[in-house]
mmCIF file of C-alpha atoms in Angstrom:
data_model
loop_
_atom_site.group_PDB
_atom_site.id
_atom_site.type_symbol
_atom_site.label_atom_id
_atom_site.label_comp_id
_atom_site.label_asym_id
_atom_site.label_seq_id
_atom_site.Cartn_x
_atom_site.Cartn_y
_atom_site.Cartn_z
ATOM 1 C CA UNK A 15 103.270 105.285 101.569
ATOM 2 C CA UNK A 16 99.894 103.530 101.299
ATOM 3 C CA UNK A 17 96.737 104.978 98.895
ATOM 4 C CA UNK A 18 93.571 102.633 98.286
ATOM 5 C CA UNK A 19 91.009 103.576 95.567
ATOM 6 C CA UNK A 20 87.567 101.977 94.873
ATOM 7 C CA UNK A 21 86.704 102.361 91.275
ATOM 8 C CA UNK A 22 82.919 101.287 89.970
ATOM 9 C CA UNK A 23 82.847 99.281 86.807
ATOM 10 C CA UNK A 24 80.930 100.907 83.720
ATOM 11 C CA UNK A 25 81.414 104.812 85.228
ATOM 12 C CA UNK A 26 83.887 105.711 82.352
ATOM 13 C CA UNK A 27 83.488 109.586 83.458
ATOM 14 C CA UNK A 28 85.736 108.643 86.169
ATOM 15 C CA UNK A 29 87.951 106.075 84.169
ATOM 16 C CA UNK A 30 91.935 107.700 84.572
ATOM 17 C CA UNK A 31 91.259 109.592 87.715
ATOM 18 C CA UNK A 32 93.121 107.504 90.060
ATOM 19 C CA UNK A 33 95.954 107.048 87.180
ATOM 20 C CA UNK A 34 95.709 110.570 87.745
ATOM 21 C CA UNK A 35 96.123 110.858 91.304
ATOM 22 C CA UNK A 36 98.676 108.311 91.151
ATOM 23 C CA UNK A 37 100.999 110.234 88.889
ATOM 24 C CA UNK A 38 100.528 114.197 90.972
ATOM 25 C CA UNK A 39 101.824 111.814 93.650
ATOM 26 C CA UNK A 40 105.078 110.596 91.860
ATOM 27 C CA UNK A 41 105.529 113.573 90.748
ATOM 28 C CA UNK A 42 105.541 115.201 94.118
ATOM 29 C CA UNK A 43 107.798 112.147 95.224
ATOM 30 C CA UNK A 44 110.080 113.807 92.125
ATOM 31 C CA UNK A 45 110.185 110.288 90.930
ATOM 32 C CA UNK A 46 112.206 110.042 87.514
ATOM 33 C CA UNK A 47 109.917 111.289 84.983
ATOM 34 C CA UNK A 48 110.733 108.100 82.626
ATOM 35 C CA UNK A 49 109.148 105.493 85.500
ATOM 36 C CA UNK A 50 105.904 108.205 85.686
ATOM 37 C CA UNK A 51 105.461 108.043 82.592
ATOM 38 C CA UNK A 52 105.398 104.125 81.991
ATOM 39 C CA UNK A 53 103.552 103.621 85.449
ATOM 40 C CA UNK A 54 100.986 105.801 84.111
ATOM 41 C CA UNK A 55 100.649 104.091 80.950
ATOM 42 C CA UNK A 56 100.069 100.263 82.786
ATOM 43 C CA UNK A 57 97.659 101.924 85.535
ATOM 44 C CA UNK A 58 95.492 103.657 83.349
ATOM 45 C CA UNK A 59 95.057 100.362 81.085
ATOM 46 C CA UNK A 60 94.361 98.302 84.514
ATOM 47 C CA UNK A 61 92.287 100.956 85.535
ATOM 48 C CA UNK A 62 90.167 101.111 82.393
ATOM 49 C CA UNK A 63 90.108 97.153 82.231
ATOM 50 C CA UNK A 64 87.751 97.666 85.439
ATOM 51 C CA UNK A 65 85.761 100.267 84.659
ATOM 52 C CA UNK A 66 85.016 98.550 81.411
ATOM 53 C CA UNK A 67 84.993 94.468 82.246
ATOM 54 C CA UNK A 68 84.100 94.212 85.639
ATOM 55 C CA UNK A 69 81.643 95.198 88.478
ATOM 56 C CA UNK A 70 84.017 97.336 91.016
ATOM 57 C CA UNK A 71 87.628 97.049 92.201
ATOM 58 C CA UNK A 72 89.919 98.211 94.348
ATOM 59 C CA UNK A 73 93.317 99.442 93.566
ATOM 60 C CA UNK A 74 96.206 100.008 96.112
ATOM 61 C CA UNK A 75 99.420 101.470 95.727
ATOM 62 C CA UNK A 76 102.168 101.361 97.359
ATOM 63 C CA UNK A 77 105.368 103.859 96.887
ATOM 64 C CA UNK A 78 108.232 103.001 98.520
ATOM 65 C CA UNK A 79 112.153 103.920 98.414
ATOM 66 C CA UNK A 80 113.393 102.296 95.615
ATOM 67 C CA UNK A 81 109.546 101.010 93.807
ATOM 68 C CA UNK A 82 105.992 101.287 92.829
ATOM 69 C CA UNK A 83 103.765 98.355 93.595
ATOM 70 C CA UNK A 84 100.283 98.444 92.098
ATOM 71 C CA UNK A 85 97.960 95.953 93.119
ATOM 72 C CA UNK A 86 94.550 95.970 91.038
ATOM 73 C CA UNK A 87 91.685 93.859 92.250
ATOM 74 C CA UNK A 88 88.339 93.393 90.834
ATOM 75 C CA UNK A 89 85.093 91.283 90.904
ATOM 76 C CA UNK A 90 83.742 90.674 87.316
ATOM 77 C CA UNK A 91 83.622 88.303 84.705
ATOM 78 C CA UNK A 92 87.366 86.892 85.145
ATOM 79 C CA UNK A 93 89.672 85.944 82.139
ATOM 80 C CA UNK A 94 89.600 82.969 80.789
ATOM 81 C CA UNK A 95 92.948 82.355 79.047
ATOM 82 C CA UNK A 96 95.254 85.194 79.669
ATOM 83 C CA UNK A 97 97.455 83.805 77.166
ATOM 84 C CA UNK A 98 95.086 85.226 74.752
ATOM 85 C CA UNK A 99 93.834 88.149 76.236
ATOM 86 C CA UNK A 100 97.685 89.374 75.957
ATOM 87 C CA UNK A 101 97.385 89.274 72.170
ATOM 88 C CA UNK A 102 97.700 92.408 70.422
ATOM 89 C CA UNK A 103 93.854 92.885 68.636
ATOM 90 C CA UNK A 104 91.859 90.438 71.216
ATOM 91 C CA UNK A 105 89.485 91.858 73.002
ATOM 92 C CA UNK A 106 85.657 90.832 75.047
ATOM 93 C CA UNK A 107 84.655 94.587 75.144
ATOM 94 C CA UNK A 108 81.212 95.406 74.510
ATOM 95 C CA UNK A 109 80.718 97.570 70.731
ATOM 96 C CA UNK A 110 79.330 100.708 73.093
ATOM 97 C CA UNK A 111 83.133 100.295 74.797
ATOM 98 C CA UNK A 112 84.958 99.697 71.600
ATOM 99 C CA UNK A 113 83.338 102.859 69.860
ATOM 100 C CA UNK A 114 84.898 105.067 72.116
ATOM 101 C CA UNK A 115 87.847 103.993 71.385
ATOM 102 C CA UNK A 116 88.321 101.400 74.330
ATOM 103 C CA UNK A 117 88.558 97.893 73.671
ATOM 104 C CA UNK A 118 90.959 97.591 70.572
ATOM 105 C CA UNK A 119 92.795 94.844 72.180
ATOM 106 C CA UNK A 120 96.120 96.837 73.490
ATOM 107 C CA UNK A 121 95.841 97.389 76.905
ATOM 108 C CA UNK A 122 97.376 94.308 78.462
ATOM 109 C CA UNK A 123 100.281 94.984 75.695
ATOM 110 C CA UNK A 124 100.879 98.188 76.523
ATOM 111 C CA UNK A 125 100.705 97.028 80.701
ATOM 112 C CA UNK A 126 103.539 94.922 79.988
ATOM 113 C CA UNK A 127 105.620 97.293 78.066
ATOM 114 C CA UNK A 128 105.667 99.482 80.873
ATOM 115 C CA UNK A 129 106.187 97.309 83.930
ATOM 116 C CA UNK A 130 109.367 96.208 85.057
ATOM 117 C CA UNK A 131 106.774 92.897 86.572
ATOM 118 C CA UNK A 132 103.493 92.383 85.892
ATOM 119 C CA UNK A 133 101.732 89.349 87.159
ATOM 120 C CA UNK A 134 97.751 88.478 86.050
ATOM 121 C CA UNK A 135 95.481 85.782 87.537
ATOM 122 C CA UNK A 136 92.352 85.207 87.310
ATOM 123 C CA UNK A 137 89.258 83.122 88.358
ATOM 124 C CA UNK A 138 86.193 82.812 85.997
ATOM 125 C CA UNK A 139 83.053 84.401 87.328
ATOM 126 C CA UNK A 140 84.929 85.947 90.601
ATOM 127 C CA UNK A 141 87.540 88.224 89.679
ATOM 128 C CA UNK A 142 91.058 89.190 88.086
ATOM 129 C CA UNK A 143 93.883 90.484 90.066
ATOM 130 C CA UNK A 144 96.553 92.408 88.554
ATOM 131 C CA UNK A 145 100.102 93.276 90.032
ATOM 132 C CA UNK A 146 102.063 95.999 88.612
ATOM 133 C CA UNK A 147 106.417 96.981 89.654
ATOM 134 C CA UNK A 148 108.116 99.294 88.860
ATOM 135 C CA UNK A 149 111.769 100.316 90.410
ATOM 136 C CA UNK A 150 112.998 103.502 90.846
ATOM 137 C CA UNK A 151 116.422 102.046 89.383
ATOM 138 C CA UNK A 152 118.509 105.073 88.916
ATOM 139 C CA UNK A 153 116.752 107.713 91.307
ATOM 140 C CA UNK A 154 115.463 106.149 94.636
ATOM 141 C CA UNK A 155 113.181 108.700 96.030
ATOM 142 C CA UNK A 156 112.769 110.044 100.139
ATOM 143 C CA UNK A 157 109.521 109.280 101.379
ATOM 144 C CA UNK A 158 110.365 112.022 104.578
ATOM 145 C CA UNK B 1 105.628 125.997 66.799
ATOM 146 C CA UNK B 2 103.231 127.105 70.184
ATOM 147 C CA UNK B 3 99.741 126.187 69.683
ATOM 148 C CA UNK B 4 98.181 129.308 69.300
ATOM 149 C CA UNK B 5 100.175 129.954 66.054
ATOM 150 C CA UNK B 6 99.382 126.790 65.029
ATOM 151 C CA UNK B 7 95.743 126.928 65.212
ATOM 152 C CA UNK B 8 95.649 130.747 64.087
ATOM 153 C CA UNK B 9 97.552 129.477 60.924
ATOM 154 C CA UNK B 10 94.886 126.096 60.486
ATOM 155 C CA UNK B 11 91.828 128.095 61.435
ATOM 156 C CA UNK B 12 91.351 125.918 64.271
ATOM 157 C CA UNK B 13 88.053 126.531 66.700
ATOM 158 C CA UNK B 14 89.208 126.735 70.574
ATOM 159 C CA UNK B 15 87.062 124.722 72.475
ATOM 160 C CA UNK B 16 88.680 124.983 75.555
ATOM 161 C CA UNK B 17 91.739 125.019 77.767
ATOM 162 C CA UNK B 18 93.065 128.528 76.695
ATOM 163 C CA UNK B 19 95.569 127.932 79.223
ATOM 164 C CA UNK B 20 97.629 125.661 77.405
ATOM 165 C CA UNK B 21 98.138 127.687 74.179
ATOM 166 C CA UNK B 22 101.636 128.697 74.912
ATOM 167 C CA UNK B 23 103.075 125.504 75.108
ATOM 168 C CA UNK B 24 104.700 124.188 71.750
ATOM 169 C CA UNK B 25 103.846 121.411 69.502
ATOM 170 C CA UNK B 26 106.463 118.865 68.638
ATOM 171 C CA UNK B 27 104.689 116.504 66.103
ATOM 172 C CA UNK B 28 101.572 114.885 66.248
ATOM 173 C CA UNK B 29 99.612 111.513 66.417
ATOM 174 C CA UNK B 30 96.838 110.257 64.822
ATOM 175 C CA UNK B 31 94.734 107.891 66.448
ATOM 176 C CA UNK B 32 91.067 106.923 67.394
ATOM 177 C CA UNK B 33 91.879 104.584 69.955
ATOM 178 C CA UNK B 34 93.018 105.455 73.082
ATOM 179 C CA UNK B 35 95.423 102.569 74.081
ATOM 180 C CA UNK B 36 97.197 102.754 70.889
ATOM 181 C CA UNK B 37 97.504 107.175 72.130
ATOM 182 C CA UNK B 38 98.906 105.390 75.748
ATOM 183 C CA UNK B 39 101.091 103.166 73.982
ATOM 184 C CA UNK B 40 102.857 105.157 71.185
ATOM 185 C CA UNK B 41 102.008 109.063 71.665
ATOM 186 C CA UNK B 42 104.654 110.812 73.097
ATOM 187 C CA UNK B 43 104.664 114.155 75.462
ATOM 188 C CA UNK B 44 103.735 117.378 73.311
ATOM 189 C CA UNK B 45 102.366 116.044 70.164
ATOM 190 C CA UNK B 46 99.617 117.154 69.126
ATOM 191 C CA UNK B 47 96.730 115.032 68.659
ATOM 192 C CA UNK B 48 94.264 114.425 66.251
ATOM 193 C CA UNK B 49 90.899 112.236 66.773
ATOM 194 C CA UNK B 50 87.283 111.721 65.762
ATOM 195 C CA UNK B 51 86.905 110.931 69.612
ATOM 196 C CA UNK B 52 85.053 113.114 71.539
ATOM 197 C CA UNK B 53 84.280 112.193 75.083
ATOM 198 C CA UNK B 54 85.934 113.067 78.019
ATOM 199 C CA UNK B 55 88.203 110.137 78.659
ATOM 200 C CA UNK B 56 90.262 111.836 75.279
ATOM 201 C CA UNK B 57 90.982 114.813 77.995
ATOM 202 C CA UNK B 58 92.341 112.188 80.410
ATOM 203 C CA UNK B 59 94.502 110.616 77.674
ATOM 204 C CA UNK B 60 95.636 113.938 76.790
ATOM 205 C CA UNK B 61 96.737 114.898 79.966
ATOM 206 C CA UNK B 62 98.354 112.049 81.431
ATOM 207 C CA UNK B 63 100.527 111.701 78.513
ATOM 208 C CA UNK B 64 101.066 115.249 78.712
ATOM 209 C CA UNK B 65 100.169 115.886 75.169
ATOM 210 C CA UNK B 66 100.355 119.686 73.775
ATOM 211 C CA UNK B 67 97.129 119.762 72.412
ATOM 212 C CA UNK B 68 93.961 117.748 71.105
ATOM 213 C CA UNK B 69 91.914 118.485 67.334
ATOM 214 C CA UNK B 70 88.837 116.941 66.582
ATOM 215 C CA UNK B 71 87.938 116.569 63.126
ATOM 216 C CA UNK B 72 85.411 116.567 60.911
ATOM 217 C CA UNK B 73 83.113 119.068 62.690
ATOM 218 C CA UNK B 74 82.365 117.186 65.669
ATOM 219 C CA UNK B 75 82.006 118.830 68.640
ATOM 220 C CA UNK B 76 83.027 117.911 72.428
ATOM 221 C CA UNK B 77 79.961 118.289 74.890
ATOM 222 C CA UNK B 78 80.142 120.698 77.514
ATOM 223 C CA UNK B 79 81.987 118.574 80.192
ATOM 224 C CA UNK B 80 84.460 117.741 78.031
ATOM 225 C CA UNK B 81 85.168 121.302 77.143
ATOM 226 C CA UNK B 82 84.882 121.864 81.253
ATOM 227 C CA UNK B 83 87.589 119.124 81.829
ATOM 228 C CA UNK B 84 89.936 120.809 79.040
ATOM 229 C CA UNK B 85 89.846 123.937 81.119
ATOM 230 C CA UNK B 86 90.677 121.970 84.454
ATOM 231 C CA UNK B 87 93.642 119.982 83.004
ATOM 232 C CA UNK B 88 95.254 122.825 80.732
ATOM 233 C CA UNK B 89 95.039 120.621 77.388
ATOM 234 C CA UNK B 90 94.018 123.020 74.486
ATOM 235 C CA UNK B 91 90.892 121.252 73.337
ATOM 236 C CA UNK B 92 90.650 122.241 69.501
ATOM 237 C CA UNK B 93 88.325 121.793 66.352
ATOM 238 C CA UNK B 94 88.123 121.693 62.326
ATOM 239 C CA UNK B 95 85.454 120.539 59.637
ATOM 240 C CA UNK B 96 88.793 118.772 58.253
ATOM 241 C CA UNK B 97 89.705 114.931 57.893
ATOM 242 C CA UNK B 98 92.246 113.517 59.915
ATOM 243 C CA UNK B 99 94.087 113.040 56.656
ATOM 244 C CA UNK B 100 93.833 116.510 55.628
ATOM 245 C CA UNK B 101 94.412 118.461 59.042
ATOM 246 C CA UNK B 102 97.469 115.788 59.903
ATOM 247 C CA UNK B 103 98.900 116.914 56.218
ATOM 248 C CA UNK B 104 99.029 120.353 56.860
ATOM 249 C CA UNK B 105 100.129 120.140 60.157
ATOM 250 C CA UNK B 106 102.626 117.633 59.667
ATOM 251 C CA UNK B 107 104.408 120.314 56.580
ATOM 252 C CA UNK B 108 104.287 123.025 59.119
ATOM 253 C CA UNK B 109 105.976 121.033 62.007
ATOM 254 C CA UNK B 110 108.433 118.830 59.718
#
C-alpha cells in the first residue's frame, strides 16, 4: 500500500497534515496503537523539518504486512554534520520558526526514539533524505 | 475528571471544540515547544501553552491530547478556533500563568 505526498517548505498551516493522514490510515489498518503512536511522533518531526528547512519534499509511505517504511525527501539547504544536528538543543531554525515553538533542537531526537531504523543523509545545497521503519512486531496487519 | 468540570471549576473560556468536553483529563503537560509536547506528552493530558497558532491543534490531536489552555489571556485566531472544532480538541483559555493554572489543575487531578 503506496501514498506519496508533496509538502511546500515554509507553509506551516499545512505542517502535520500528512502525519495526519498517515496515522487515519494505520488506524484503519488497526495497526497496534503503540507503533501509531511512535510513527506519528518521527513523521511529524520529518515532516516539520521540511516545511521549516527546506524548499519542498516529497514523502512516501509505504505500509506493508509486517512494517511502515517512510521515505522523506527534500531539496533545501542540506545538513552539514548530522552528528550534530542529532544533539539535543542544536538547531539552524530561523527566530520566526523558533518562536512558535519549532526549532528547539528535538526533533531528530525524538525521530530516533520512535523508529525501530532511521537512516539520514544528506548533501549540502541539494537536499536531505530521511528513512523512517517501523515493524508491526507483535500485530502484523491484512492489507485485503 | 471530564473537561467540562474541569474548566467549569477553573473558569476556563471555551474557545472551541465543544465536542471534546466529555472526554476526561488524566494529567497535564506544560510546554511551549512543540517537539518537547511530541516527545514527552502523553494521550489525554491536558495541555497548557502560551502557543497559539494552529500547528498547537495538530500537536494536540495527533497525540490525542484531552484538551489544550492557553494562558495568560492570549487568544487563538479564528482558524485556529475553526481547526479545534474539526479535530474535536477542546481549545480552552485563562488570564492565568502557566504556573498558576498548572497548580490548580495539577491539586485537582493529583
Amino acid at each position: 500500500m503506496f501514498f506519496e505526498y508533496s509538502i511546500e517548505g515554509g507553509n506551516f498551516a499545512q505542517a502535520g497534515s500528512t502525519s495526519s493522514q498517515v496515522k487515519k490510515n494505520l488506524k484503519q489498518l488497526n495497526v497496534d496503537g503503540s507503533v501509531i503512536k511512535r510513527t506519528v511522533v518521527a513523521l511529524y518531526e520529518a515532516e516539520v523539518n521540511i516545511v521549516a528547512h527546506a524548499f519542498r519534499g516529497t514523502i512516501i509511505v509505504e505500509i506493508m504486512e509486517d512494517k511502515i517504511h517512510i521515505l522523506l525527501n527534500d531539496e533545501g539547504p542540506g545538513i552539514p554534520d548530522i552528528g550534530k544536528a542529532m544533539e539535543i538543543g542544536f538547531s539552524t531554525a530561523s527566530p520566526e520558526v523558533r518562536e512558535m515553538g519549532f526549532g528547539a533542537g528535538m526533533g531528530l531526537s525524538n525521530m530516533k526514539n520512535n523508529s525501530d531504523e532511521l537512516h539520514i543523509s544528506s548533501k549540502v545545497g541539494q537536499g536531505t533524505r530521511v528513512e523512517i521503519t517501523n515493524y508491526f512486531q507483535a500485530k502484523p496487519v491484512s492489507l485485503q | 475528571m471530564k473537561i467540562s468540570e474541569l474548566a467549569d471549576r477553573l473558569g476556563l473560556i471555551l474557545y472551541g471544540g465543544s465536542s471534546g468536553i466529555d472526554k476526561d483529563a488524566e494529567g497535564g503537560y506544560c510546554s511551549d515547544l512543540l517537539s518537547d509536547v511530541m516527545g514527552h506528552a502523553h494521550a489525554n493530558q491536558v495541555w497548557i501553552t502560551v502557543q497559539t497558532h494552529k500547528n498547537v491543534i495538530a500537536v494536540a490531536s495527533l497525540k490525542e491530547l484531552a484538551a489544550v489552555i492557553i494562558v495568560q489571556g492570549l487568544e487563538p485566531a479564528p482558524e485556529v478556533i475553526v481547526q479545534s472544532e474539526a479535530e474535536n480538541i477542546p481549545l480552552l483559555g485563562t488570564s492565568e500563568s502557566a504556573f498558576e493554572i498548572a497548580g490548580k489543575i495539577y491539586s485537582i487531578l493529583k
